[in-house]
Coordinates of C-alpha atoms in Angstrom, one line a residue:
X1 CA -14.3 -117.8 -31.4
X2 CA -15.4 -118.2 -34.6
X3 CA -15.1 -115.8 -37.3
X4 CA -18.4 -113.7 -38.1
X5 CA -19.5 -111.2 -40.2
X6 CA -21.5 -107.5 -39.5
X7 CA -23.1 -105.8 -41.9
X8 CA -23.4 -101.7 -41.7
X9 CA -26.1 -99.9 -43.6
X10 CA -25.7 -96.1 -44.3
X11 CA -22.0 -96.8 -44.0
X12 CA -21.4 -93.7 -46.2
X13 CA -21.8 -91.8 -42.9
X14 CA -18.0 -91.7 -42.8
X15 CA -17.0 -90.4 -39.6
X16 CA -19.5 -92.5 -37.2
X17 CA -18.9 -95.7 -39.6
X18 CA -15.2 -95.3 -38.8
X19 CA -15.9 -94.9 -35.1
X20 CA -18.4 -98.1 -34.7
X21 CA -15.2 -100.0 -37.0
X22 CA -12.4 -99.0 -34.7
X23 CA -14.3 -99.4 -31.5
X24 CA -15.3 -103.2 -32.6
X25 CA -11.6 -103.9 -33.5
X26 CA -10.5 -103.0 -29.9
X27 CA -11.6 -105.9 -28.9
X28 CA -8.7 -108.6 -29.0
X29 CA -11.0 -111.5 -30.3
X30 CA -12.8 -109.5 -33.2
X31 CA -10.0 -109.2 -35.4
X32 CA -10.7 -111.7 -37.8
X33 CA -14.2 -110.9 -38.7
X34 CA -15.7 -109.6 -41.9
X35 CA -17.4 -106.0 -42.3
X36 CA -20.0 -105.6 -45.1
X37 CA -20.6 -101.8 -46.0
X38 CA -23.7 -100.9 -47.9
X39 CA -24.7 -97.3 -48.8
X40 CA -26.7 -95.8 -51.7
X41 CA -23.6 -93.8 -52.4
X42 CA -21.0 -95.6 -54.1
X43 CA -18.7 -92.4 -53.9
X44 CA -19.3 -92.4 -50.2
X45 CA -18.5 -96.5 -49.9
X46 CA -15.3 -96.0 -51.9
X47 CA -14.2 -93.3 -49.3
X48 CA -14.9 -95.1 -46.1
X49 CA -13.8 -98.2 -47.6
X50 CA -10.3 -96.8 -48.4
X51 CA -10.0 -95.2 -45.0
X52 CA -11.3 -98.7 -43.2
X53 CA -8.6 -100.8 -45.3
X54 CA -5.7 -98.3 -44.5
X55 CA -6.7 -99.0 -40.6
X56 CA -6.6 -102.6 -41.4
X57 CA -3.2 -102.4 -43.3
X58 CA -1.6 -100.0 -40.8
X59 CA -2.7 -102.5 -37.9
X60 CA -1.9 -105.5 -39.4
X61 CA -5.1 -107.3 -39.1
X62 CA -6.8 -110.0 -40.8
X63 CA -10.0 -108.3 -40.6
X64 CA -11.9 -108.3 -44.2
X65 CA -13.8 -105.1 -45.6
X66 CA -16.1 -105.4 -48.5
X67 CA -18.3 -102.6 -49.7
X68 CA -21.3 -102.8 -52.1
X69 CA -24.7 -100.8 -53.1
X70 CA -26.5 -104.0 -52.9
X71 CA -27.8 -104.2 -49.4
X72 CA -28.9 -107.8 -49.6
X73 CA -26.0 -109.2 -50.5
X74 CA -24.1 -107.1 -47.6
X75 CA -26.8 -108.9 -45.0
X76 CA -26.2 -112.1 -46.5
X77 CA -24.8 -114.1 -43.7
X78 CA -24.4 -111.6 -41.2
X79 CA -24.7 -112.0 -37.6
X80 CA -25.2 -108.7 -36.9
X81 CA -26.7 -105.7 -38.8
X82 CA -26.2 -102.2 -38.0
X83 CA -28.6 -99.5 -39.3
X84 CA -27.4 -95.7 -39.6
X85 CA -29.6 -94.6 -42.6
X86 CA -31.6 -91.3 -42.7
X87 CA -34.4 -91.8 -45.6
X88 CA -34.7 -88.8 -47.9
X89 CA -31.1 -87.1 -46.8
X90 CA -31.0 -83.6 -46.1
X91 CA -33.8 -82.8 -48.9
X92 CA -36.5 -84.6 -47.2
X93 CA -35.3 -83.4 -44.1
X94 CA -35.3 -79.7 -45.1
X95 CA -39.0 -80.3 -45.8
X96 CA -39.2 -81.5 -41.9
X97 CA -38.5 -78.4 -40.7
X98 CA -39.5 -75.7 -43.4
X99 CA -43.2 -77.0 -43.7
X100 CA -44.3 -76.9 -40.1
X101 CA -42.3 -73.6 -39.5
X102 CA -45.0 -71.8 -41.8
X103 CA -47.8 -73.2 -39.6
X104 CA -46.2 -71.9 -36.5
X105 CA -44.2 -75.3 -35.6
X106 CA -40.5 -74.2 -34.5
X107 CA -38.3 -77.4 -34.2
X108 CA -34.7 -77.4 -33.3
X109 CA -34.3 -81.1 -34.4
X110 CA -37.2 -82.5 -35.5
X111 CA -36.1 -86.3 -35.7
X112 CA -38.2 -87.8 -32.7
X113 CA -41.5 -86.8 -32.4
X114 CA -43.4 -83.5 -33.8
X115 CA -44.1 -83.0 -37.2
X116 CA -40.8 -83.6 -38.5
X117 CA -40.2 -86.6 -36.8
X118 CA -43.3 -88.2 -37.3
X119 CA -42.5 -87.7 -41.1
X120 CA -39.1 -89.2 -40.8
X121 CA -40.6 -92.1 -39.4
X122 CA -43.0 -92.5 -42.4
X123 CA -39.8 -92.3 -44.5
X124 CA -37.9 -94.8 -43.0
X125 CA -40.4 -97.3 -41.9
X126 CA -41.0 -98.9 -44.9
X127 CA -37.2 -99.0 -45.6
X128 CA -36.6 -100.5 -42.0
X129 CA -39.3 -103.3 -42.9
X130 CA -37.5 -104.0 -46.5
X131 CA -34.0 -104.5 -44.2
X132 CA -35.9 -106.7 -41.9
X133 CA -37.3 -108.8 -44.7
X134 CA -33.5 -109.6 -46.2
X135 CA -32.2 -110.2 -42.5
X136 CA -35.0 -112.9 -42.2
X137 CA -34.2 -114.1 -45.4
X138 CA -30.6 -114.0 -46.1
X139 CA -28.8 -113.2 -42.4
X140 CA -27.3 -115.6 -40.7
X141 CA -30.1 -117.3 -38.7
X142 CA -31.0 -115.7 -35.1
X143 CA -29.4 -112.1 -36.4
X144 CA -29.5 -109.2 -34.6
X145 CA -30.3 -105.7 -35.9
X146 CA -28.7 -103.0 -34.0
X147 CA -30.6 -99.4 -34.7
X148 CA -28.8 -96.2 -34.6
X149 CA -31.1 -94.5 -36.9
X150 CA -34.0 -91.9 -35.7
X151 CA -36.6 -92.1 -35.1
X152 CA -35.4 -94.3 -32.7
X153 CA -38.6 -95.3 -30.9
X154 CA -40.6 -95.7 -34.1
X155 CA -37.9 -97.4 -36.0
X156 CA -37.2 -100.0 -33.4
X157 CA -41.1 -100.6 -33.0
X158 CA -41.5 -101.3 -36.4
X159 CA -38.6 -103.7 -36.7
X160 CA -40.0 -105.6 -33.7
X161 CA -43.7 -105.7 -34.1
X162 CA -43.8 -105.8 -37.9
X163 CA -40.4 -106.8 -39.2
X164 CA -40.0 -109.8 -36.7
X165 CA -36.4 -109.4 -36.1
X166 CA -34.3 -109.4 -32.8
X167 CA -33.8 -105.3 -32.7
X168 CA -32.3 -103.5 -30.0
X169 CA -32.1 -99.4 -30.4
X170 CA -29.1 -97.8 -29.6
X171 CA -28.5 -93.9 -28.5
X172 CA -25.8 -92.1 -26.7
X173 CA -27.9 -89.5 -25.1
X174 CA -27.6 -91.3 -21.5
X175 CA -23.9 -91.2 -21.9
X176 CA -23.9 -87.6 -22.7
X177 CA -26.1 -86.8 -19.7
X178 CA -24.3 -88.5 -17.3
X179 CA -20.9 -87.0 -18.3
X180 CA -22.6 -83.5 -17.8
X181 CA -24.0 -84.5 -14.4
X182 CA -20.3 -85.9 -13.6
X183 CA -18.9 -82.6 -14.5
X184 CA -21.1 -80.6 -12.3
X185 CA -20.9 -82.5 -9.4
X186 CA -16.9 -82.4 -9.3
X187 CA -16.5 -86.3 -10.2
X188 CA -12.8 -87.0 -10.7
X189 CA -14.1 -89.4 -13.6
X190 CA -17.0 -90.8 -15.3
X191 CA -16.8 -93.9 -13.3
X192 CA -17.5 -92.1 -10.0
X193 CA -20.9 -91.5 -11.0
X194 CA -23.7 -94.9 -11.1
X195 CA -27.1 -93.9 -12.4
X196 CA -30.4 -95.8 -13.4
X197 CA -31.8 -93.8 -16.5
X198 CA -35.2 -94.9 -17.6
X199 CA -38.0 -93.8 -19.9
X200 CA -38.3 -93.7 -23.5
X201 CA -35.6 -92.6 -26.2
X202 CA -35.1 -88.7 -26.0
X203 CA -37.3 -88.7 -22.7
X204 CA -35.3 -90.6 -20.4
X205 CA -34.9 -89.7 -16.7
X206 CA -31.9 -90.0 -14.1
X207 CA -34.6 -91.5 -11.6
X208 CA -31.4 -92.4 -9.4
X209 CA -27.9 -91.0 -9.1
X210 CA -25.0 -91.8 -6.9
X211 CA -21.6 -90.0 -6.6
X212 CA -19.0 -92.5 -4.8
X213 CA -22.0 -94.2 -3.4
X214 CA -23.9 -91.1 -2.2
X215 CA -27.3 -90.5 -3.2
X216 CA -27.9 -86.8 -5.0
X217 CA -31.2 -85.4 -4.4
X218 CA -32.8 -82.8 -6.6
X219 CA -32.0 -79.9 -4.7
X220 CA -28.4 -80.6 -4.9
X221 CA -28.4 -81.0 -8.5
X222 CA -30.5 -78.0 -8.9
X223 CA -27.7 -76.0 -7.3
X224 CA -24.9 -77.7 -9.2
X225 CA -26.5 -76.8 -12.1
X226 CA -27.4 -73.1 -11.5
X227 CA -23.9 -72.5 -10.2
X228 CA -22.2 -73.9 -13.2
X229 CA -21.1 -70.9 -15.7
X230 CA -21.9 -72.6 -19.1
X231 CA -24.8 -75.2 -18.3
X232 CA -26.6 -72.6 -16.3
X233 CA -27.1 -70.5 -19.7
X234 CA -27.0 -73.6 -22.3
X235 CA -29.7 -75.9 -20.1
X236 CA -32.1 -73.4 -19.2
X237 CA -34.9 -75.3 -20.1
X238 CA -33.8 -78.5 -19.0
X239 CA -32.8 -77.0 -15.5
X240 CA -36.5 -75.6 -15.6
X241 CA -37.9 -79.0 -15.9
X242 CA -35.8 -80.6 -13.4
X243 CA -36.9 -78.0 -10.9
X244 CA -40.7 -78.9 -11.5
X245 CA -40.3 -82.9 -12.3
X246 CA -37.8 -83.5 -9.6
X247 CA -35.4 -85.3 -12.2
X248 CA -33.2 -84.4 -15.0
X249 CA -33.9 -85.5 -18.4
X250 CA -30.9 -86.9 -20.9
X251 CA -31.8 -84.6 -23.8
X252 CA -30.2 -81.4 -24.8
X253 CA -32.0 -78.2 -24.2
X254 CA -33.0 -78.1 -28.1
X255 CA -34.1 -81.4 -28.1
X256 CA -36.6 -81.5 -25.1
X257 CA -37.9 -78.3 -25.7
X258 CA -39.7 -80.0 -28.9
X259 CA -41.2 -83.0 -26.9
X260 CA -43.1 -80.8 -24.7
X261 CA -45.9 -78.5 -25.3
X262 CA -44.8 -75.8 -23.1
X263 CA -41.7 -74.0 -24.3
X264 CA -41.8 -73.4 -27.9
X265 CA -45.2 -72.4 -28.5
X266 CA -45.1 -68.6 -28.3
X267 CA -42.4 -67.0 -29.9
X268 CA -42.0 -64.6 -27.5
X269 CA -41.0 -67.2 -25.1
X270 CA -38.7 -69.2 -27.2
X271 CA -35.9 -67.0 -26.7
X272 CA -36.1 -67.0 -23.0
X273 CA -35.6 -70.9 -23.1
X274 CA -32.9 -71.3 -25.6
X275 CA -28.9 -70.4 -25.9
X276 CA -27.5 -69.7 -29.1
X277 CA -23.9 -70.3 -28.6
X278 CA -24.5 -73.9 -30.4
X279 CA -27.1 -75.3 -32.2
X280 CA -28.0 -78.3 -29.8
X281 CA -29.1 -75.8 -27.1
X282 CA -32.5 -74.6 -28.9
X283 CA -31.7 -72.8 -32.4
X284 CA -34.7 -73.0 -35.2
X285 CA -33.7 -75.6 -37.1
X286 CA -30.2 -76.0 -35.6
X287 CA -29.5 -79.4 -36.7
X288 CA -30.7 -79.0 -40.0
X289 CA -28.2 -75.8 -40.5
X290 CA -25.4 -78.2 -38.9
X291 CA -25.9 -81.1 -41.2
X292 CA -26.1 -78.8 -44.3
X293 CA -23.0 -77.0 -43.3
X294 CA -20.9 -80.5 -42.4
X295 CA -22.7 -82.6 -45.3
X296 CA -19.7 -82.6 -47.3
X297 CA -17.0 -82.3 -44.4
X298 CA -15.4 -85.4 -45.0
X299 CA -15.1 -84.6 -48.8
X300 CA -12.5 -81.7 -47.5
X301 CA -11.2 -83.3 -44.9
X302 CA -10.7 -86.9 -46.6
X303 CA -7.0 -86.6 -46.8
X304 CA -6.7 -86.0 -42.9
X305 CA -9.2 -88.9 -42.3
X306 CA -6.6 -91.2 -44.6
X307 CA -3.7 -90.1 -42.8
X308 CA -5.1 -90.7 -39.3
X309 CA -6.2 -94.2 -40.6
X310 CA -2.6 -95.0 -40.8
X311 CA -2.0 -94.6 -36.8
X312 CA -2.4 -97.6 -34.8
X313 CA -5.8 -98.4 -33.0
X314 CA -5.7 -97.4 -29.4
X315 CA -8.0 -99.3 -27.1
X316 CA -7.9 -96.6 -24.6
X317 CA -9.8 -94.3 -27.2
X318 CA -12.3 -96.8 -27.6
X319 CA -16.1 -94.6 -27.5
X320 CA -18.9 -95.2 -25.5
X321 CA -21.1 -96.1 -28.2
X322 CA -23.0 -99.1 -27.3
X323 CA -22.5 -101.1 -30.3
X324 CA -18.6 -102.9 -29.4
X325 CA -19.6 -103.1 -26.3
X326 CA -22.7 -105.4 -26.7
X327 CA -20.8 -107.2 -29.1
X328 CA -18.1 -107.9 -27.0
X329 CA -20.4 -109.3 -24.3
X330 CA -22.6 -111.3 -26.7
X331 CA -19.4 -113.0 -28.2
X332 CA -17.1 -113.3 -25.4
X333 CA -19.4 -113.1 -22.1
X334 CA -17.9 -110.2 -20.9
X335 CA -20.9 -108.3 -19.1
X336 CA -21.7 -104.9 -20.3
X337 CA -24.0 -102.7 -18.5
X338 CA -25.8 -99.9 -20.7
X339 CA -29.1 -98.4 -21.7
X340 CA -31.0 -99.9 -24.4
X341 CA -34.3 -99.1 -26.5
X342 CA -36.5 -102.3 -26.4
X343 CA -40.1 -103.5 -26.1
X344 CA -41.5 -102.9 -22.5
X345 CA -42.3 -106.2 -21.0
X346 CA -42.7 -105.3 -17.5
X347 CA -39.4 -103.2 -17.6
X348 CA -41.2 -99.8 -16.9
X349 CA -44.5 -100.4 -14.5
X350 CA -46.3 -97.3 -15.4
X351 CA -45.5 -97.3 -19.4
X352 CA -47.7 -99.3 -22.1
X353 CA -46.4 -103.0 -22.6
X354 CA -46.3 -102.3 -26.3
X355 CA -44.1 -99.2 -26.1
X356 CA -40.3 -99.0 -27.1
X357 CA -38.5 -97.8 -23.8
X358 CA -35.1 -97.0 -23.0
X359 CA -33.6 -98.7 -19.6
X360 CA -30.5 -100.1 -18.1
X361 CA -29.8 -104.0 -18.9
X362 CA -26.9 -106.2 -18.5
X363 CA -25.5 -108.0 -21.8
X364 CA -23.6 -111.6 -21.5
X365 CA -23.8 -114.5 -24.0
X366 CA -27.1 -115.4 -23.2
X367 CA -28.3 -111.9 -24.7
X368 CA -29.7 -108.7 -23.7
X369 CA -31.0 -108.9 -20.1
X370 CA -33.2 -105.9 -18.8
X371 CA -33.8 -104.7 -15.7
X372 CA -37.4 -104.9 -14.8
X373 CA -40.0 -103.3 -12.1
X374 CA -38.9 -99.8 -12.7
X375 CA -41.5 -97.4 -12.3
X376 CA -41.1 -93.7 -13.1
X377 CA -42.0 -90.5 -11.4
X378 CA -45.7 -89.7 -12.4
X379 CA -44.9 -86.6 -14.2
X380 CA -42.3 -88.2 -16.3
X381 CA -44.5 -91.2 -17.1
X382 CA -47.3 -88.8 -18.3
X383 CA -44.8 -87.1 -20.4
X384 CA -43.6 -90.1 -22.1
X385 CA -46.8 -91.7 -22.6
X386 CA -48.0 -88.8 -24.4
X387 CA -45.1 -89.3 -27.0
X388 CA -46.0 -93.1 -26.9
X389 CA -49.5 -92.6 -28.1
X390 CA -48.3 -90.3 -30.9
X391 CA -45.7 -93.1 -31.8
X392 CA -48.0 -95.9 -31.7
X393 CA -50.4 -93.8 -34.1
X394 CA -47.3 -93.0 -36.4
X395 CA -45.9 -96.5 -36.8
X396 CA -49.1 -97.9 -37.4
X397 CA -49.9 -95.1 -40.0
X398 CA -46.7 -95.9 -41.8
X399 CA -47.1 -99.6 -42.0
X400 CA -51.1 -99.3 -43.2
X401 CA -50.4 -96.2 -45.5
X402 CA -53.5 -94.8 -43.4
X403 CA -53.3 -90.6 -43.9
X404 CA -55.9 -90.3 -41.6
X405 CA -54.4 -91.9 -38.7
X406 CA -51.0 -90.1 -39.8
X407 CA -53.0 -86.8 -39.5
X408 CA -54.3 -87.8 -35.9
X409 CA -50.7 -88.8 -34.8
X410 CA -49.5 -85.1 -35.3
X411 CA -52.4 -83.8 -33.9
X412 CA -51.8 -85.6 -30.8
X413 CA -48.4 -84.6 -30.7
X414 CA -47.9 -82.2 -27.6
X415 CA -45.9 -79.3 -29.7
X416 CA -47.9 -79.8 -32.7
X417 CA -51.3 -79.8 -30.6
X418 CA -50.1 -76.8 -28.6
X419 CA -49.6 -74.6 -31.9
X420 CA -52.1 -75.8 -34.5
X421 CA -55.7 -76.1 -34.9
X422 CA -57.0 -79.4 -36.4
X423 CA -57.8 -77.7 -39.8
X424 CA -54.0 -76.8 -39.8
X425 CA -52.6 -80.0 -39.0
X426 CA -54.6 -81.6 -41.9
X427 CA -53.3 -79.1 -44.6
X428 CA -50.0 -79.5 -43.2
X429 CA -49.9 -82.9 -43.4
X430 CA -51.2 -82.8 -47.1
X431 CA -48.5 -80.3 -47.8
X432 CA -45.8 -82.6 -46.5
X433 CA -46.6 -85.9 -48.0
X434 CA -46.7 -84.3 -51.3
X435 CA -43.4 -82.5 -51.1
X436 CA -41.9 -85.9 -49.9
X437 CA -44.4 -88.1 -51.9
X438 CA -40.8 -89.9 -53.5
X439 CA -40.2 -91.5 -50.0
X440 CA -43.5 -92.4 -49.1
X441 CA -44.6 -95.1 -51.4
X442 CA -47.2 -96.4 -48.8
X443 CA -49.1 -93.1 -49.3
X444 CA -49.0 -93.3 -53.3
X445 CA -52.7 -93.7 -53.2
X446 CA -53.5 -90.5 -51.2
X447 CA -50.9 -88.2 -53.0
X448 CA -53.6 -86.9 -55.6
X449 CA -56.0 -86.4 -53.2
X450 CA -53.6 -84.1 -50.9
X451 CA -52.8 -82.1 -54.0
X452 CA -56.5 -81.4 -54.7
X453 CA -57.2 -80.1 -51.2
X454 CA -54.0 -78.0 -51.2
X455 CA -55.3 -76.1 -54.5
X456 CA -58.3 -75.1 -52.2
X457 CA -56.3 -74.5 -48.9
X458 CA -58.2 -72.4 -46.3
X459 CA -55.5 -72.0 -43.6
X460 CA -53.1 -69.4 -44.7
X461 CA -49.5 -70.1 -43.6
X462 CA -46.7 -67.3 -43.1
X463 CA -43.2 -66.9 -43.9
X464 CA -41.5 -67.6 -40.8
X465 CA -37.8 -68.1 -40.4
X466 CA -38.2 -68.8 -36.7
X467 CA -37.4 -67.0 -33.3
X468 CA -34.0 -68.1 -33.0
X469 CA -32.3 -69.1 -36.5
X470 CA -28.7 -68.8 -38.1
X471 CA -27.8 -68.8 -41.9
X472 CA -25.7 -71.7 -43.1
X473 CA -22.0 -71.2 -43.1
X474 CA -19.8 -72.5 -46.0
X475 CA -17.2 -75.2 -45.4
X476 CA -14.5 -72.3 -45.9
X477 CA -15.9 -70.4 -43.0
X478 CA -16.5 -73.4 -40.8
X479 CA -13.1 -74.2 -41.2
X480 CA -11.5 -70.8 -40.4
X481 CA -13.7 -71.0 -37.2
X482 CA -12.1 -74.3 -36.3
X483 CA -8.6 -72.8 -36.9
X484 CA -9.5 -69.7 -34.8
X485 CA -11.0 -71.7 -32.0
X486 CA -7.7 -74.2 -32.1
X487 CA -5.5 -71.0 -31.6
X488 CA -7.4 -69.7 -28.9
X489 CA -7.1 -72.9 -26.8
X490 CA -3.4 -72.9 -27.5

């Protein structure tokens, strides 16, 4: 097999880049390849390159690793480009959570739809299209973009429809949901559970479940979740949706709660559905707090990262992240089955043809071959379509710099629409684009008008921290908690 090049954009995300790197090097045929790392942070690039160089040296591999802040140079000649970027970083993300909260929109994550996810997409899409331009012009002909960045559906939609690059969106939500189901059903291993999961990213549904070949129905699944001492408390909202829809959602309690119009719209109701044992179960701004606390974790843990990098790569510890398995299938022909985000070309019969769906597919030398003809339960399809309509408007607004369409996208968001009046949405979006103007070049023409409207704003906002929020802890506090938990585990 001939050597090839992989470019990783946003490689300064040290932990995830290391995971992708070691996963790919678990494939015997992939040792003599090149990784080109690129990021805006030269400091982070130096750290991740040092870690990856140590892995290569310790394992006596011919693998080549380069690092540059010149994205176009990294992409040049690449066969595969992996995107892991967060445009605007935590500074912009804080506004995705903080500003909507003033208008009563309480988000746990805010990276998919809702007010935060939509504005996140507005920041990402111009950059994604720049990536696509570089890929078309300097990458290997026919190069593929593997997108890990959220908002998954919007980014992938823009790259396919406007970027004109062969793109697949990758997420680990399906795998995590399947592991949870295998656990509650008493499977001896995850391989005992077979499943078909279909829908859109972060709203994907387990429409068929088989444990050792036996079909699992709604009643059995509900009973298993309600009997579980942990999940019965952490996943109350997901279990409620399971009871009403008849199928289980892939996404965490916190994620799912902000895509639906019913569970986070009244402050007195929110606490009923969430669990504060971990941020992912519904904490107000939970992922922002977690990300803020751990943003410099790799700085303090760098010596440990470097020490661990000197150990031999263990193929038995290869993760279930899709990227390495897809590349292995494309390059070697060894078939891989996974769940992928791509354009709906007859794959799901009752979702729009232009939507980005997440559904099963098989990968081999001929490409990613999706399973067609899946029909979702009507309630699942209705919920997905509400989000798809928002995503479509948000993508088109981002590409065209259409402030009116952007406001309509937020107005039609299920949770924003359940909480806010049109006047509140209009003012909130003005406030968000002014706060994030440096990352929104397509709205440069609209910023002055938004500022002027805000000087005469008519909607009163509130200083609200949310129903269930926590203060940010220091690295020292996190380290102490980690040590205590390790000691308690024996």
